[in-house]
Coordinates of C-alpha atoms and ligand atoms in Angstrom, one line a residue:
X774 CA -14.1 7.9 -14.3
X775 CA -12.1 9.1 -17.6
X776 CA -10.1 12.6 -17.7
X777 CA -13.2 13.8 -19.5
X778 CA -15.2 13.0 -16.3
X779 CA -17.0 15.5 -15.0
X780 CA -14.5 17.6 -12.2
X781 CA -17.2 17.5 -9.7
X782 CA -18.1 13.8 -9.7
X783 CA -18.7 12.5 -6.2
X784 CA -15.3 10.7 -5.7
X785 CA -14.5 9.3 -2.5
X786 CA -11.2 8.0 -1.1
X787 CA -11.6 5.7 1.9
X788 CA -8.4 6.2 3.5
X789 CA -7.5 9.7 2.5
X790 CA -5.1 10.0 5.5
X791 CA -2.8 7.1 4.5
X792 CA 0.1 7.1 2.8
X793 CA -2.4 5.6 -0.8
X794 CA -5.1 7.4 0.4
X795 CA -3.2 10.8 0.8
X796 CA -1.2 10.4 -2.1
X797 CA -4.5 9.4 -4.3
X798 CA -6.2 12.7 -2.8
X799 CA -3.1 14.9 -4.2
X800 CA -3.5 13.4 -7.1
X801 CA -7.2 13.6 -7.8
X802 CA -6.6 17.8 -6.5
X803 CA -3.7 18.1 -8.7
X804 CA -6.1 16.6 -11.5
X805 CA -8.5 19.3 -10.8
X806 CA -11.5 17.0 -9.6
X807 CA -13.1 19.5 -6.7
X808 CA -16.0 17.0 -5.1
X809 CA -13.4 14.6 -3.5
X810 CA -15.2 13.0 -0.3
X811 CA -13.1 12.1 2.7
X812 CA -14.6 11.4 6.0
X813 CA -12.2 10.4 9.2
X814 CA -11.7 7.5 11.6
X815 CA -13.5 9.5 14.3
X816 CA -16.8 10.8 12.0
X817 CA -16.8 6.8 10.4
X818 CA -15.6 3.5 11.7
X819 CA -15.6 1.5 8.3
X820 CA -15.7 -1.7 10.1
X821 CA -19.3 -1.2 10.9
X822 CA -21.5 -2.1 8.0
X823 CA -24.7 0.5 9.4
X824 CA -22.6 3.3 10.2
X825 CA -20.8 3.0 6.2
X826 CA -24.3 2.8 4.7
X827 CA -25.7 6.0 6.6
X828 CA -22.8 7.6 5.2
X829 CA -22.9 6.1 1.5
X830 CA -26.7 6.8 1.2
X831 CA -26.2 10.5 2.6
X832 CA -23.2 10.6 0.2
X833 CA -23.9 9.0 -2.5
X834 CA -20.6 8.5 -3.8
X835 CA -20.1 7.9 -8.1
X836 CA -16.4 6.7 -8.0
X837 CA -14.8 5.0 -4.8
X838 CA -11.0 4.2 -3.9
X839 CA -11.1 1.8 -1.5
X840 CA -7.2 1.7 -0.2
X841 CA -8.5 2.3 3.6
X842 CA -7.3 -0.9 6.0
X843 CA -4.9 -1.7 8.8
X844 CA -1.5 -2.2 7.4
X845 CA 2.3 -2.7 8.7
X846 CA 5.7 -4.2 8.3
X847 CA 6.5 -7.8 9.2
X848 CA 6.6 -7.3 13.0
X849 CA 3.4 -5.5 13.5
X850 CA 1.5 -7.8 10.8
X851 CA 3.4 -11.1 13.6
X852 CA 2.2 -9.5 16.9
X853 CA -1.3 -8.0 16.1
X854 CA -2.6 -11.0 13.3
X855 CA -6.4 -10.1 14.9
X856 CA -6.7 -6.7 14.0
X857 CA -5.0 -7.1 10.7
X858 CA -7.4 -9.5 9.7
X859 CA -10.4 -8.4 11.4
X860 CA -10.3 -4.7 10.3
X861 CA -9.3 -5.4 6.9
X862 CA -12.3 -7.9 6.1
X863 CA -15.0 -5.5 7.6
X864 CA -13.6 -2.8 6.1
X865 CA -13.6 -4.4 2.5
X866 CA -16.5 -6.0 3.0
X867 CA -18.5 -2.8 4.4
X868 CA -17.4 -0.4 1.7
X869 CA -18.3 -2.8 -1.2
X870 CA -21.3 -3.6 -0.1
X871 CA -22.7 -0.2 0.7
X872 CA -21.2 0.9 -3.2
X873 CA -23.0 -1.7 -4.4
X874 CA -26.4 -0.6 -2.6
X875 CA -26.1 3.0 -3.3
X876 CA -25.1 2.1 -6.7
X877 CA -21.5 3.7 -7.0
X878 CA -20.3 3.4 -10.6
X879 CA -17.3 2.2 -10.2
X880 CA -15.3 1.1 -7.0
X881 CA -11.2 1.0 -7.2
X882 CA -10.2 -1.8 -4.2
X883 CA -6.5 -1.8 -3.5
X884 CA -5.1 -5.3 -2.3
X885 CA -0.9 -6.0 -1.8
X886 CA 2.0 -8.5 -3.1
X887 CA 1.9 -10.4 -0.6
X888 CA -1.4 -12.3 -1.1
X889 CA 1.1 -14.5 -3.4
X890 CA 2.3 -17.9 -2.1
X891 CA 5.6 -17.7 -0.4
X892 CA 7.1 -20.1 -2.9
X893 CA 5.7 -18.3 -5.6
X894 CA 7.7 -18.4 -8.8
X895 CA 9.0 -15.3 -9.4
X896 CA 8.2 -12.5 -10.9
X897 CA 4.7 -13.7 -9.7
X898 CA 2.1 -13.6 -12.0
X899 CA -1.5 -12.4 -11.4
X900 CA -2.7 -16.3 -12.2
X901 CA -0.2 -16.9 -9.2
X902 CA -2.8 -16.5 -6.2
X903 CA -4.0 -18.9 -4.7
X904 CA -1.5 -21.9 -6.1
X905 CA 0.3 -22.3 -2.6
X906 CA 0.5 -21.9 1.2
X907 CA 0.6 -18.2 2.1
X908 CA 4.1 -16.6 4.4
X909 CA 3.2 -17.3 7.7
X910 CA 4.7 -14.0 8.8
X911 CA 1.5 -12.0 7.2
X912 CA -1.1 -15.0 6.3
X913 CA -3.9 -13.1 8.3
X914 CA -3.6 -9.9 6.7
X915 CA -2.5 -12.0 3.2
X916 CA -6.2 -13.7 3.9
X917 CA -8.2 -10.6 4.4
X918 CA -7.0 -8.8 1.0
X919 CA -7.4 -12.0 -0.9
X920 CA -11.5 -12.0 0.3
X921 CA -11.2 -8.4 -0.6
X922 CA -10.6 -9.5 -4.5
X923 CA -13.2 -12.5 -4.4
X924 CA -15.4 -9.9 -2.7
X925 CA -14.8 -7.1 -5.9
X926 CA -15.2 -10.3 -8.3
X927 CA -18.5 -11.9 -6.3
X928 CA -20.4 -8.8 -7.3
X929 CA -18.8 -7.9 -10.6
X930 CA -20.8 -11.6 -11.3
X931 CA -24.0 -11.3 -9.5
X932 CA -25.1 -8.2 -9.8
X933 CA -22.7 -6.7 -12.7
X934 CA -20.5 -4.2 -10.5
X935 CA -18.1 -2.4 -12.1
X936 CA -15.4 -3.2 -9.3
X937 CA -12.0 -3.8 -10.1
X938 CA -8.3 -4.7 -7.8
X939 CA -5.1 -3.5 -8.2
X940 CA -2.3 -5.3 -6.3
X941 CA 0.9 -2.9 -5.7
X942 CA 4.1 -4.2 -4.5
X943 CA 5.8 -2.8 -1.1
X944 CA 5.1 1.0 -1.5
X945 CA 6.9 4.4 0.4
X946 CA 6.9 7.8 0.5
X947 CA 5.4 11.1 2.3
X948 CA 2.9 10.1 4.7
X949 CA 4.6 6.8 5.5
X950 CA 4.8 5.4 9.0
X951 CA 8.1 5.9 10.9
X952 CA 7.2 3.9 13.7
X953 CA 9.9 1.4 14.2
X954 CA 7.5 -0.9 15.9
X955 CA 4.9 -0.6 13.0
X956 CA 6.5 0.5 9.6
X957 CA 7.5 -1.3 6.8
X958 CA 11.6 -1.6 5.8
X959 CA 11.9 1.5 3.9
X960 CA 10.6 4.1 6.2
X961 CA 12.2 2.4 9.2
X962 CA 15.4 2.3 7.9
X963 CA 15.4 6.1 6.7
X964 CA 14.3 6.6 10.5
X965 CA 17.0 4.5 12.0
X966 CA 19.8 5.9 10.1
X967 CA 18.3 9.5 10.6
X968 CA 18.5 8.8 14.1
X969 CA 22.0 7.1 14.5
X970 CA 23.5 10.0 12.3
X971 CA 21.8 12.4 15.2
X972 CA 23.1 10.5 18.1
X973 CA 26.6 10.0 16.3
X974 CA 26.2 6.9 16.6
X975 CA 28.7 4.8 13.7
X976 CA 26.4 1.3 13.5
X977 CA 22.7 0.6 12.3
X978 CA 21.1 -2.7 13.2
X979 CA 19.2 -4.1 10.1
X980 CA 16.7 -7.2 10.8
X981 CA 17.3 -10.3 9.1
X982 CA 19.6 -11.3 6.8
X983 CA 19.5 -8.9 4.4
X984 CA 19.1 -11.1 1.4
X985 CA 15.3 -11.5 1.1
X986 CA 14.4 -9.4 -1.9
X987 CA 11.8 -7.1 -2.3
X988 CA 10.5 -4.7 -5.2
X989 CA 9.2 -0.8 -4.6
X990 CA 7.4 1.6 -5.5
X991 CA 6.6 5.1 -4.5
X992 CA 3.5 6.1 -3.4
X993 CA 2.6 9.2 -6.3
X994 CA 3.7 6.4 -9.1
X995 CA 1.4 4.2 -7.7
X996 CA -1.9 6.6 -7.0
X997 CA -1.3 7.6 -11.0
X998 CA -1.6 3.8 -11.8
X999 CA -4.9 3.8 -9.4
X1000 CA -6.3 6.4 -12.0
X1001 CA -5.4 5.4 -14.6
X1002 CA -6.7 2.3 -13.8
X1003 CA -10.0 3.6 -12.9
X1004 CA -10.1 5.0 -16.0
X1005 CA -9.3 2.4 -18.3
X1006 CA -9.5 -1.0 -17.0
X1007 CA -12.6 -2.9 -16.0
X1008 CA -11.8 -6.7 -15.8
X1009 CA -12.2 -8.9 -13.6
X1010 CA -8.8 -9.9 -12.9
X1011 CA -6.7 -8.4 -10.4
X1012 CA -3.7 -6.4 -11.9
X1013 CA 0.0 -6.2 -10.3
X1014 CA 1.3 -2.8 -10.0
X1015 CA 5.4 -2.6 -9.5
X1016 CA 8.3 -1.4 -10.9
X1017 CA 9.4 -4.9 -12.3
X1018 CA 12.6 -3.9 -10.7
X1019 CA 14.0 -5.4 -6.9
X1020 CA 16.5 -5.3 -5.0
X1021 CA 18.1 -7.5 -1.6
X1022 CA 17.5 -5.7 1.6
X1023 CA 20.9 -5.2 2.1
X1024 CA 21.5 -3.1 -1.2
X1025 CA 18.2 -0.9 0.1
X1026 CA 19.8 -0.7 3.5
X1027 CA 23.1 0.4 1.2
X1028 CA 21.1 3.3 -0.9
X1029 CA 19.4 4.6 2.2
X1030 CA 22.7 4.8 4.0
X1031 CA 24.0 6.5 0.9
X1032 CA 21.4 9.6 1.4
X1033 CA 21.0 9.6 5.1
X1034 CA 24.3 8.9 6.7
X1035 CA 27.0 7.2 4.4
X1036 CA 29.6 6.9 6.8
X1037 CA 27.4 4.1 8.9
X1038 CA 28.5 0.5 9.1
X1039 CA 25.5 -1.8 8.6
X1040 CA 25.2 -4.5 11.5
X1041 CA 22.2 -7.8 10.9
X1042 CA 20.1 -9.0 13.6
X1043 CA 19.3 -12.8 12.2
X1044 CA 17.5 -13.2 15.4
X1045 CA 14.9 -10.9 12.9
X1046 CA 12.6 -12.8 11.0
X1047 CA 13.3 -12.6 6.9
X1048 CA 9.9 -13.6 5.8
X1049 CA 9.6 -14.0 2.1
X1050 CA 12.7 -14.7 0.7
X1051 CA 11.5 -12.7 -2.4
X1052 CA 8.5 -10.6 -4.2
X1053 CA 8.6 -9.3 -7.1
X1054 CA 5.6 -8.8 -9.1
X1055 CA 5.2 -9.1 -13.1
X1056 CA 3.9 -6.1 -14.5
X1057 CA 3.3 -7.3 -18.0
X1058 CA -0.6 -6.7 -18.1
X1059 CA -0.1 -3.3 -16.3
X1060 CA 2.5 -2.6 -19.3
X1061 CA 0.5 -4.3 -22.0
X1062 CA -2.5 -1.1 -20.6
X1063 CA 0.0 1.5 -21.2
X1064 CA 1.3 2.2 -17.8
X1065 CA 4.7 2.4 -16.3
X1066 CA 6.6 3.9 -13.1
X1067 CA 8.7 7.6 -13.7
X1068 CA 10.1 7.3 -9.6
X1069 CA 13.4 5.6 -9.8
X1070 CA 14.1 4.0 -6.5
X1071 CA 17.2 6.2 -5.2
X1072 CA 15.2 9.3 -6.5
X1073 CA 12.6 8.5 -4.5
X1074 CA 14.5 7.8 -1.3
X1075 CA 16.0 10.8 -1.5
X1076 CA 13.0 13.2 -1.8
X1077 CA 10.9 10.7 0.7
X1078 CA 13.5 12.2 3.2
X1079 CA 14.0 15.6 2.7
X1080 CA 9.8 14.8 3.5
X1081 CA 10.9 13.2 6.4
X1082 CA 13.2 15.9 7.8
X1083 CA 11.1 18.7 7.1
X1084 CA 7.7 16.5 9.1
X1085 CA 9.2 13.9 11.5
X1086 CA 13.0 14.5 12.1
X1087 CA 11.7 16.3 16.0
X1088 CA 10.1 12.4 16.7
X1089 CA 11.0 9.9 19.1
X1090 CA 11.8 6.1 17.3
X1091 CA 8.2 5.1 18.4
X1092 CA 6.5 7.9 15.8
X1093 CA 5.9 10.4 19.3
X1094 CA 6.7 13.7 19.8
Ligands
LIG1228 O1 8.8 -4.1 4.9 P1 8.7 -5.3 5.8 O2 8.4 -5.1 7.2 O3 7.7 -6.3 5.3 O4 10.1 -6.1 5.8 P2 7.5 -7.5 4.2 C1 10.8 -6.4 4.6 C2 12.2 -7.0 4.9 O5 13.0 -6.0 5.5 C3 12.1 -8.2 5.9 C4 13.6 -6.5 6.7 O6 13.1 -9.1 5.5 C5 12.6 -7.5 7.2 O7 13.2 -8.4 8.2 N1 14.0 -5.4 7.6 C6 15.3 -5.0 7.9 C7 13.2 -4.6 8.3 N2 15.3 -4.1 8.8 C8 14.0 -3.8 9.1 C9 13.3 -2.8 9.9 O8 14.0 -2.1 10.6 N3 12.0 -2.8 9.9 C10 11.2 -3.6 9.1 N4 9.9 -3.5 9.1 N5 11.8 -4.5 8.3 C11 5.1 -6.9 4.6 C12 3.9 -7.7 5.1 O9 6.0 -7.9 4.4 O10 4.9 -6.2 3.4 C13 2.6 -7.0 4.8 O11 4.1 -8.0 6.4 C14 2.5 -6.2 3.5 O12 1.6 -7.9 4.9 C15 3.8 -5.4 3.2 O13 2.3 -7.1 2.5 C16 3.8 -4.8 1.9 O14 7.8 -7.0 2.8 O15 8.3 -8.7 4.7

């Protein structure tokens, strides 16, 4: 896919309704491309490998994102380690193997940070995976996206698949899950300080410690990276996509306090697990292409929730009306 591609190739986003996957289809529109191919979880379960190849060969896809899976913070990824590694495998697995049968030209496959040793020295390199134990807080899901990038490489080799990964750091923005039970820091912290500031009431519970550190990126930085990507890289190797840039939890819980309610005290809940103590991903190869961020961090927090208010601020803190 190149800008010069043709605006009504057969593109299709698995996972258009995601926070990637909607942010990748806004993109793609915006970029004038008019043949984009979604289909939902009701019309296709990607987990099962005959109903994915019914709709690849009646589809016939030419370029495929591939950022659909099961995803979630730290506690969600700690109490549901079956689905996260069960749906994500199939998933991968069907939609590769269909693209490779119906002979897509080239399939984009979207893995995460945290398929990077705990220990792992930081910034973490792409040559980093697989050179230590995994963080036991997300080793199923960490497991699943791994096989996802042996999968992509397996038949770049035997059968010459132009399939490449791109691993993003911790990502936010519209579209995000508030769930408190579910979402990942950034969106739950927007949400609980929303909430308090509603209620009136003066103290917001942080898990943890606040000093694990973690690196972000929003979610329209990152679907420009997928493109460009699918335009001009196809190598084998995996490539990190970040901001270079992190930050302790307690400074994010600071900055999101700043926009939502700055006159809350911050309280920790240690009880909380901290999981990795720190991810931040190089992004010299992703540089050395030609790419970088444009979101800075508080910028992005800031428009993330006026997106909020204006789409969730009438939800309860389980994500219900
Ligand atoms: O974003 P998060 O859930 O996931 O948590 P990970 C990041 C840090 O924020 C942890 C702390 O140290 C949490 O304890 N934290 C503080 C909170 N308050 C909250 C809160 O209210 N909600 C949440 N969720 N966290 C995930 C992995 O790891 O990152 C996934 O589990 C995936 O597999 C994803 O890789 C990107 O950054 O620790």
């Amino acid at each position: 896919m190149t800008q010069a591609s043709a605006k009504d190739a057969r593109i299709y986003v698995a996972g258009h309704a995601g926070l990637v996957g909607s942010a990748v289809v806004r993109r793609l529109q915006a970029d004038g491309f008019t043949n984009i191919l979604t289909a939902t979880r009701r019309e296709l379960d990607l987990r099962d490998q005959s109903a994915v190849d019914r709709w690849f060969a009646a589809n016939r896809p030419e370029y495929v994102f591939l950022v659909a899976g099961t995803v979630g913070g730290i506690l969600a990824n700690s109490t549901r380690p079956a689905e996260f590694i069960y749906d994500n495998m199939m998933i991968h697995a069907t939609v590769v193997h269909a693209a490779y049968r119906e002979g897509t030209r080239k399939l984009l496959y979207l893995g995460s940070s945290c398929i990077y040793p705990r220990e792992c020295p930081q910034p973490m390199r792409e040559e980093h995976l697989l050179s230590g134990p995994l963080e036991p807080t997300n080793e199923p899901y960490a497991v699943a996206k791994i096989a996802g990038i042996k999968l992509c490489q397996a038949y770049r080799r035997q059968y010459g698949c132009d399939f490449i990964s791109a691993m993003p750091t911790n990502l936010y923005g519209p579209a995000d899950n508030f769930d408190l039970a579910s979402s990942h820091v950034l969106p739950a912290l927007m949400r609980k300080f929303h909430d308090a500031k509603v209620a009136g009431r003066p103290e917001v519970t942080i898990w943890g410690t606040g000093a694990p550190r973690r690196e972000f990126l929003h979610v329209d930085d990152l679907a420009d990276a997928c493109l460009f990507l699918m335009e001009r890289y196809d190598g084998d190797l995996h490539i990190n996509v970040g901001t270079g840039e992190d930050q302790t939890i307690r400074e994010l819980a600071e900055m999101v306090r700043g926009v939502v309610y700055p006159e809350a005290r911050l309280v920790f809940d240690a009880t909380k697990p901290d999981g990795t103590p720190r991810k931040l991903l190089d992004v010299s190869r992703l540089h050395a292409l030609g790419w970088r961020h444009t979101i800075a961090l508080r910028d992005g927090v800031a428009s993330t929730y006026r997106w909020f208010v204006d789409h969730h601020a009438g939800l309860r803190g389980d994500g219900r009306r």
